[in-house]
PDB file of C-alpha atoms in Angstrom:
ATOM      1  CA  MET O 159      83.688 165.291  38.546  1.00 59.00           C
ATOM      2  CA  ARG O 160      82.974 161.915  36.932  1.00 82.00           C
ATOM      3  CA  ARG O 161      81.858 161.508  33.336  1.00 83.00           C
ATOM      4  CA  ALA O 162      78.316 160.379  34.262  1.00 82.00           C
ATOM      5  CA  GLU O 163      77.877 163.425  36.496  1.00 87.00           C
ATOM      6  CA  VAL O 164      79.121 165.706  33.734  1.00 88.00           C
ATOM      7  CA  ARG O 165      76.588 164.152  31.321  1.00 87.00           C
ATOM      8  CA  GLU O 166      73.747 164.903  33.752  1.00 86.00           C
ATOM      9  CA  ARG O 167      74.873 168.508  34.196  1.00 87.00           C
ATOM     10  CA  LEU O 168      75.145 168.894  30.430  1.00 90.00           C
ATOM     11  CA  ARG O 169      71.588 167.564  30.042  1.00 86.00           C
ATOM     12  CA  GLU O 170      70.425 170.305  32.427  1.00 86.00           C
ATOM     13  CA  LEU O 171      72.194 172.916  30.300  1.00 88.00           C
ATOM     14  CA  ILE O 172      70.625 171.443  27.140  1.00 86.00           C
ATOM     15  CA  ASP O 173      67.132 171.534  28.688  1.00 80.00           C
ATOM     16  CA  ALA O 174      67.591 175.237  29.429  1.00 83.00           C
ATOM     17  CA  ARG O 175      68.337 176.025  25.780  1.00 85.00           C
ATOM     18  CA  ALA O 176      66.243 176.139  22.626  1.00 80.00           C
ATOM     19  CA  PRO O 177      66.766 173.636  19.782  1.00 79.00           C
ATOM     20  CA  GLY O 178      69.830 174.547  17.717  1.00 81.00           C
ATOM     21  CA  ASP O 179      71.338 176.877  20.347  1.00 86.00           C
ATOM     22  CA  PRO O 180      75.132 176.923  20.793  1.00 91.00           C
ATOM     23  CA  MET O 181      76.693 175.307  23.846  1.00 92.00           C
ATOM     24  CA  PRO O 182      79.580 176.865  25.787  1.00 92.00           C
ATOM     25  CA  SER O 183      83.072 175.908  24.694  1.00 91.00           C
ATOM     26  CA  GLU O 184      84.801 172.888  26.228  1.00 90.00           C
ATOM     27  CA  ARG O 185      87.079 175.236  28.189  1.00 91.00           C
ATOM     28  CA  SER O 186      84.109 177.172  29.583  1.00 91.00           C
ATOM     29  CA  LEU O 187      82.271 173.959  30.449  1.00 91.00           C
ATOM     30  CA  SER O 188      85.371 172.590  32.139  1.00 91.00           C
ATOM     31  CA  GLU O 189      85.518 175.646  34.388  1.00 90.00           C
ATOM     32  CA  LEU O 190      81.751 175.753  34.944  1.00 90.00           C
ATOM     33  CA  LEU O 191      81.501 172.079  35.901  1.00 89.00           C
ATOM     34  CA  SER O 192      84.874 171.817  37.671  1.00 90.00           C
ATOM     35  CA  ALA O 193      85.792 168.892  35.437  1.00 90.00           C
ATOM     36  CA  SER O 194      88.758 168.150  33.204  1.00 91.00           C
ATOM     37  CA  ARG O 195      88.474 168.928  29.498  1.00 91.00           C
ATOM     38  CA  PRO O 196      88.928 165.264  28.476  1.00 91.00           C
ATOM     39  CA  THR O 197      86.001 164.325  30.743  1.00 92.00           C
ATOM     40  CA  VAL O 198      83.868 167.128  29.307  1.00 91.00           C
ATOM     41  CA  ARG O 199      84.813 166.130  25.768  1.00 91.00           C
ATOM     42  CA  ALA O 200      83.916 162.477  26.427  1.00 91.00           C
ATOM     43  CA  ALA O 201      80.541 163.456  27.927  1.00 90.00           C
ATOM     44  CA  ILE O 202      79.784 165.672  24.918  1.00 91.00           C
ATOM     45  CA  ASP O 203      80.670 162.769  22.618  1.00 87.00           C
ATOM     46  CA  ASP O 204      78.230 160.546  24.553  1.00 85.00           C
ATOM     47  CA  LEU O 205      75.396 163.050  24.163  1.00 85.00           C
ATOM     48  CA  ALA O 206      76.226 163.618  20.496  1.00 83.00           C
ATOM     49  CA  ARG O 207      75.846 159.875  19.864  1.00 78.00           C
ATOM     50  CA  THR O 208      72.367 159.951  21.426  1.00 72.00           C
ATOM     51  CA  GLY O 209      71.360 162.963  19.309  1.00 73.00           C
ATOM     52  CA  LEU O 210      71.084 165.522  22.129  1.00 78.00           C
ATOM     53  CA  LEU O 211      74.079 167.495  20.871  1.00 85.00           C
ATOM     54  CA  VAL O 212      75.446 168.188  17.399  1.00 83.00           C
ATOM     55  CA  ARG O 213      79.095 168.955  16.701  1.00 84.00           C
ATOM     56  CA  GLN O 214      79.772 171.241  13.737  1.00 83.00           C
ATOM     57  CA  HIS O 215      83.368 171.337  12.551  1.00 79.00           C
ATOM     58  CA  GLY O 216      84.864 174.799  12.958  1.00 81.00           C
ATOM     59  CA  ARG O 217      81.721 176.176  14.621  1.00 85.00           C
ATOM     60  CA  GLY O 218      81.303 174.367  17.922  1.00 88.00           C
ATOM     61  CA  THR O 219      78.671 172.265  19.647  1.00 91.00           C
ATOM     62  CA  PHE O 220      74.928 172.913  19.447  1.00 89.00           C
ATOM     63  CA  THR O 221      71.791 171.493  20.970  1.00 86.00           C
ATOM     64  CA  SER O 222      69.896 169.182  18.641  1.00 77.00           C
ATOM     65  CA  PRO O 223      67.678 171.030  16.124  1.00 74.00           C
ATOM     66  CA  HIS O 224      63.910 170.910  16.378  1.00 60.00           C
ATOM     67  CA  LYS O 225      62.597 167.425  15.621  1.00 59.00           C
ATOM     68  CA  ILE O 226      60.039 166.927  12.862  1.00 56.00           C
ATOM     69  CA  SER O 227      57.080 165.230  14.522  1.00 51.00           C
ATOM     70  CA  GLN O 228      54.695 162.813  12.818  1.00 51.00           C
ATOM     71  CA  GLU O 229      51.573 162.006  14.818  1.00 50.00           C
ATOM     72  CA  VAL O 230      50.119 158.554  14.247  1.00 49.00           C
ATOM     73  CA  PRO O 231      46.553 157.963  15.480  1.00 45.00           C
ATOM     74  CA  ALA O 232      45.816 154.729  17.307  1.00 42.00           C
ATOM     75  CA  ALA O 233      42.376 154.150  15.777  1.00 41.00           C
ATOM     76  CA  PHE O 234      42.288 151.849  12.742  1.00 39.00           C
ATOM     77  CA  GLY O 235      41.245 153.622   9.561  1.00 39.00           C
ATOM     78  CA  GLN O 236      41.843 157.092  10.982  1.00 39.00           C
ATOM     79  CA  ALA O 237      43.743 159.359   8.608  1.00 40.00           C
ATOM     80  CA  VAL O 238      47.388 160.091   9.422  1.00 40.00           C
ATOM     81  CA  PRO O 239      47.913 163.850   9.785  1.00 39.00           C
ATOM     82  CA  PRO O 240      50.756 165.459   7.826  1.00 47.00           C
ATOM     83  CA  ALA O 241      54.122 165.843   9.521  1.00 55.00           C
ATOM     84  CA  ASP O 242      55.463 169.222  10.587  1.00 60.00           C
ATOM     85  CA  GLY O 243      57.216 171.539   8.171  1.00 65.00           C
ATOM     86  CA  ASP O 244      57.283 172.332   4.461  1.00 75.00           C
ATOM     87  CA  TRP O 245      58.057 169.045   2.649  1.00 76.00           C
ATOM     88  CA  THR O 246      59.422 168.766  -0.891  1.00 84.00           C
ATOM     89  CA  SER O 247      61.262 166.018  -2.757  1.00 89.00           C
ATOM     90  CA  GLU O 248      64.346 165.875  -4.954  1.00 94.00           C
ATOM     91  CA  VAL O 249      64.135 163.009  -7.452  1.00 95.00           C
ATOM     92  CA  LEU O 250      67.427 161.093  -7.579  1.00 96.00           C
ATOM     93  CA  GLU O 251      66.359 158.081  -9.675  1.00 95.00           C
ATOM     94  CA  PHE O 252      63.524 157.523 -12.143  1.00 96.00           C
ATOM     95  CA  ARG O 253      63.577 154.446 -14.337  1.00 96.00           C
ATOM     96  CA  THR O 254      61.611 151.368 -15.368  1.00 96.00           C
ATOM     97  CA  GLY O 255      62.999 147.835 -15.339  1.00 94.00           C
ATOM     98  CA  PRO O 256      62.092 144.183 -14.748  1.00 94.00           C
ATOM     99  CA  ALA O 257      61.010 143.347 -11.215  1.00 94.00           C
ATOM    100  CA  GLY O 258      63.267 140.340 -10.768  1.00 91.00           C
ATOM    101  CA  ALA O 259      62.468 137.469  -8.425  1.00 91.00           C
ATOM    102  CA  ARG O 260      62.693 139.232  -5.056  1.00 88.00           C
ATOM    103  CA  LEU O 261      60.809 142.423  -5.932  1.00 91.00           C
ATOM    104  CA  GLY O 262      58.335 140.424  -8.012  1.00 93.00           C
ATOM    105  CA  ARG O 263      57.422 138.413  -4.915  1.00 92.00           C
ATOM    106  CA  ARG O 264      57.140 141.594  -2.884  1.00 92.00           C
ATOM    107  CA  LEU O 265      54.767 143.223  -5.394  1.00 95.00           C
ATOM    108  CA  GLN O 266      53.107 139.925  -6.346  1.00 95.00           C
ATOM    109  CA  ILE O 267      53.861 140.345 -10.057  1.00 95.00           C
ATOM    110  CA  SER O 268      55.861 138.348 -12.594  1.00 94.00           C
ATOM    111  CA  PRO O 269      59.673 138.626 -12.277  1.00 93.00           C
ATOM    112  CA  GLY O 270      59.643 139.906 -15.864  1.00 94.00           C
ATOM    113  CA  GLY O 271      56.985 142.527 -15.151  1.00 95.00           C
ATOM    114  CA  ASP O 272      58.078 146.145 -15.363  1.00 96.00           C
ATOM    115  CA  VAL O 273      58.513 148.124 -12.153  1.00 96.00           C
ATOM    116  CA  LEU O 274      58.925 151.865 -11.788  1.00 97.00           C
ATOM    117  CA  HIS O 275      61.951 152.636  -9.596  1.00 96.00           C
ATOM    118  CA  VAL O 276      61.874 156.080  -7.985  1.00 96.00           C
ATOM    119  CA  GLY O 277      64.506 157.376  -5.569  1.00 95.00           C
ATOM    120  CA  CYS O 278      63.869 160.609  -3.696  1.00 94.00           C
ATOM    121  CA  ARG O 279      65.509 162.762  -1.089  1.00 94.00           C
ATOM    122  CA  ARG O 280      62.872 164.285   1.171  1.00 90.00           C
ATOM    123  CA  ILE O 281      63.613 167.844   2.260  1.00 89.00           C
ATOM    124  CA  VAL O 282      61.894 169.653   5.143  1.00 85.00           C
ATOM    125  CA  ASP O 283      62.240 173.407   5.599  1.00 81.00           C
ATOM    126  CA  GLY O 284      65.329 173.328   3.391  1.00 83.00           C
ATOM    127  CA  GLU O 285      67.129 170.469   5.174  1.00 86.00           C
ATOM    128  CA  PRO O 286      67.450 166.808   4.079  1.00 91.00           C
ATOM    129  CA  MET O 287      65.255 164.559   6.223  1.00 88.00           C
ATOM    130  CA  ALA O 288      64.859 161.199   4.474  1.00 90.00           C
ATOM    131  CA  VAL O 289      65.906 159.040   1.547  1.00 94.00           C
ATOM    132  CA  GLU O 290      63.133 157.013  -0.081  1.00 93.00           C
ATOM    133  CA  GLU O 291      63.073 154.146  -2.564  1.00 94.00           C
ATOM    134  CA  ILE O 292      59.588 153.804  -4.096  1.00 95.00           C
ATOM    135  CA  ARG O 293      58.607 150.815  -6.241  1.00 96.00           C
ATOM    136  CA  LEU O 294      55.348 150.705  -8.256  1.00 96.00           C
ATOM    137  CA  PRO O 295      54.108 148.252 -10.895  1.00 97.00           C
ATOM    138  CA  ALA O 296      54.724 150.221 -14.094  1.00 96.00           C
ATOM    139  CA  ASP O 297      51.310 149.484 -15.619  1.00 95.00           C
ATOM    140  CA  LEU O 298      49.631 151.034 -12.585  1.00 94.00           C
ATOM    141  CA  ALA O 299      50.386 154.620 -13.569  1.00 95.00           C
ATOM    142  CA  PRO O 300      51.148 154.990 -17.308  1.00 95.00           C
ATOM    143  CA  GLY O 301      52.577 158.369 -18.211  1.00 94.00           C
ATOM    144  CA  ILE O 302      53.642 159.284 -14.688  1.00 96.00           C
ATOM    145  CA  THR O 303      56.743 161.521 -14.674  1.00 95.00           C
ATOM    146  CA  SER O 304      59.547 162.344 -12.268  1.00 95.00           C
ATOM    147  CA  GLY O 305      57.957 165.752 -11.716  1.00 94.00           C
ATOM    148  CA  ASP O 306      54.937 164.057 -10.171  1.00 94.00           C
ATOM    149  CA  PHE O 307      57.151 163.015  -7.247  1.00 93.00           C
ATOM    150  CA  VAL O 308      58.544 166.459  -6.430  1.00 90.00           C
ATOM    151  CA  SER O 309      55.587 167.659  -4.365  1.00 82.00           C
ATOM    152  CA  GLY O 310      52.128 166.584  -3.395  1.00 81.00           C
ATOM    153  CA  SER O 311      50.788 163.185  -2.383  1.00 86.00           C
ATOM    154  CA  LEU O 312      51.432 160.069  -4.477  1.00 91.00           C
ATOM    155  CA  TYR O 313      48.227 158.515  -3.133  1.00 91.00           C
ATOM    156  CA  HIS O 314      46.209 161.577  -4.125  1.00 91.00           C
ATOM    157  CA  LEU O 315      47.717 161.404  -7.622  1.00 94.00           C
ATOM    158  CA  LEU O 316      46.867 157.702  -7.953  1.00 94.00           C
ATOM    159  CA  ARG O 317      43.268 158.364  -6.924  1.00 94.00           C
ATOM    160  CA  GLU O 318      42.663 161.440  -9.059  1.00 95.00           C
ATOM    161  CA  ARG O 319      44.563 160.594 -12.245  1.00 95.00           C
ATOM    162  CA  TYR O 320      44.598 156.804 -12.371  1.00 95.00           C
ATOM    163  CA  ARG O 321      41.492 155.845 -10.356  1.00 95.00           C
ATOM    164  CA  VAL O 322      43.621 153.651  -8.110  1.00 95.00           C
ATOM    165  CA  ASN O 323      42.408 153.834  -4.529  1.00 94.00           C
ATOM    166  CA  PRO O 324      45.025 153.046  -1.844  1.00 93.00           C
ATOM    167  CA  ALA O 325      43.101 151.299   0.910  1.00 92.00           C
ATOM    168  CA  GLU O 326      45.471 149.724   3.430  1.00 91.00           C
ATOM    169  CA  ALA O 327      49.156 149.426   4.207  1.00 89.00           C
ATOM    170  CA  VAL O 328      51.470 147.443   6.430  1.00 89.00           C
ATOM    171  CA  GLN O 329      54.379 149.504   7.702  1.00 87.00           C
ATOM    172  CA  THR O 330      57.294 148.465   9.887  1.00 87.00           C
ATOM    173  CA  VAL O 331      59.713 150.772  11.703  1.00 86.00           C
ATOM    174  CA  GLU O 332      63.054 149.782  13.160  1.00 87.00           C
ATOM    175  CA  PRO O 333      66.254 151.512  14.265  1.00 87.00           C
ATOM    176  CA  THR O 334      69.254 151.433  11.978  1.00 89.00           C
ATOM    177  CA  VAL O 335      72.336 153.473  11.069  1.00 89.00           C
ATOM    178  CA  THR O 336      73.140 155.271   7.837  1.00 91.00           C
ATOM    179  CA  ASP O 337      75.481 153.803   5.236  1.00 92.00           C
ATOM    180  CA  ALA O 338      77.897 155.891   3.158  1.00 92.00           C
ATOM    181  CA  ASP O 339      75.374 156.933   0.475  1.00 93.00           C
ATOM    182  CA  GLU O 340      72.624 157.690   2.979  1.00 94.00           C
ATOM    183  CA  SER O 341      75.013 159.712   5.140  1.00 93.00           C
ATOM    184  CA  ARG O 342      76.062 161.799   2.140  1.00 94.00           C
ATOM    185  CA  LEU O 343      72.482 162.456   1.027  1.00 95.00           C
ATOM    186  CA  LEU O 344      71.282 163.282   4.543  1.00 93.00           C
ATOM    187  CA  ALA O 345      74.358 165.373   5.435  1.00 89.00           C
ATOM    188  CA  VAL O 346      75.071 163.342   8.578  1.00 87.00           C
ATOM    189  CA  PRO O 347      78.143 161.412   9.760  1.00 87.00           C
ATOM    190  CA  LEU O 348      78.589 157.805   8.683  1.00 88.00           C
ATOM    191  CA  HIS O 349      76.627 155.331  10.831  1.00 88.00           C
ATOM    192  CA  SER O 350      74.382 158.033  12.283  1.00 87.00           C
ATOM    193  CA  PRO O 351      71.209 156.835  14.074  1.00 87.00           C
ATOM    194  CA  ALA O 352      68.254 156.522  11.692  1.00 89.00           C
ATOM    195  CA  LEU O 353      64.781 155.037  11.385  1.00 88.00           C
ATOM    196  CA  LEU O 354      64.067 152.473   8.680  1.00 90.00           C
ATOM    197  CA  PHE O 355      60.476 152.419   7.374  1.00 89.00           C
ATOM    198  CA  GLU O 356      59.196 149.728   5.015  1.00 90.00           C
ATOM    199  CA  ARG O 357      55.636 150.023   3.703  1.00 91.00           C
ATOM    200  CA  THR O 358      53.565 147.757   1.469  1.00 93.00           C
ATOM    201  CA  THR O 359      50.301 149.271   0.219  1.00 93.00           C
ATOM    202  CA  ARG O 360      47.230 147.645  -1.337  1.00 94.00           C
ATOM    203  CA  ASP O 361      44.332 149.231  -3.182  1.00 94.00           C
ATOM    204  CA  ASP O 362      40.633 148.589  -2.618  1.00 94.00           C
ATOM    205  CA  ARG O 363      40.835 145.600  -5.003  1.00 95.00           C
ATOM    206  CA  GLY O 364      43.523 143.929  -2.902  1.00 94.00           C
ATOM    207  CA  ARG O 365      46.367 144.564  -5.373  1.00 95.00           C
ATOM    208  CA  ILE O 366      49.780 145.542  -4.065  1.00 96.00           C
ATOM    209  CA  ILE O 367      50.390 148.954  -5.582  1.00 96.00           C
ATOM    210  CA  GLU O 368      53.511 150.165  -3.788  1.00 95.00           C
ATOM    211  CA  PHE O 369      56.533 149.092  -1.814  1.00 95.00           C
ATOM    212  CA  THR O 370      58.566 151.877  -0.230  1.00 93.00           C
ATOM    213  CA  ARG O 371      61.747 151.770   1.834  1.00 93.00           C
ATOM    214  CA  SER O 372      62.683 154.981   3.656  1.00 91.00           C
ATOM    215  CA  ILE O 373      65.585 156.050   5.850  1.00 92.00           C
ATOM    216  CA  TYR O 374      64.771 158.974   8.157  1.00 90.00           C
ATOM    217  CA  ARG O 375      67.286 160.910  10.226  1.00 89.00           C
ATOM    218  CA  GLY O 376      67.118 159.708  13.805  1.00 84.00           C
ATOM    219  CA  ASP O 377      68.273 163.066  15.162  1.00 79.00           C
ATOM    220  CA  ARG O 378      65.491 165.046  13.476  1.00 75.00           C
ATOM    221  CA  TYR O 379      62.437 162.808  13.147  1.00 72.00           C
ATOM    222  CA  ARG O 380      60.126 161.288  15.718  1.00 68.00           C
ATOM    223  CA  ILE O 381      56.749 159.541  15.770  1.00 68.00           C
ATOM    224  CA  THR O 382      54.053 160.347  18.327  1.00 67.00           C
ATOM    225  CA  SER O 383      51.211 157.886  18.966  1.00 61.00           C
ATOM    226  CA  HIS O 384      47.991 158.759  20.767  1.00 60.00           C
ATOM    227  CA  LEU O 385      46.728 155.753  22.710  1.00 58.00           C
ATOM    228  CA  LYS O 386      43.299 155.282  24.256  1.00 64.00           C
ATOM    229  CA  LEU O 387      43.328 152.964  27.246  1.00 61.00           C
ATOM    230  CA  GLY O 388      40.230 151.063  28.316  1.00 61.00           C
ATOM    231  CA  PRO O 389      39.231 150.105  31.864  1.00 67.00           C
ATOM    232  CA  HIS O 390      40.975 146.727  31.555  1.00 61.00           C
ATOM    233  CA  SER O 391      44.281 148.033  30.227  1.00 50.00           C
ATOM    234  CA  GLY O 392      47.305 146.485  31.922  1.00 53.00           C
TER     235      GLY O 392
END
């Protein structure tokens, strides 16, 4: 049996299993599919690269775990519902320093203006999901602490404690792969598929109040959009 045919048969076996279930051994699959073990191994490698299968050293091969889904409404101004799971954060960096030229332009402040640098690892149901770099003008939230980033909403905190009202944001999403540090923090192999989010947020006075760069695991995170199509939609 050819490699492409083996991949299709493996997809059928994956569809019949729950997320995180073990797959049969390579020897069993070779017998089941009447294919050589090198062909089976190559097909498994193909599906592992696409995120459908996960190899665990010393344990075997498993179907991909349940994906964390974030639903994004299509209507402008509609609130974004929270993503699945129990989310917490581990603060990895918390310091204040000069913005510098590049970040100063991004936040529209003086290069010598102080910026709060916060690095977090986002954890969902006990597993690492994302690495975030958050940048805020330091004078926006005097007295804020690293503990304020462990749980809860930053935007809620800004509204309630500092009377800063986040009003709009521009966010981009693009595919990428993890570097060495990101792979270590997310517990994934080097150059694993990931999603890169960059968000710039303004308050109701038009000030830029936040720039955040986030790397989310491509094998565990997905975005769902609900689209309403009118009578003249193409």
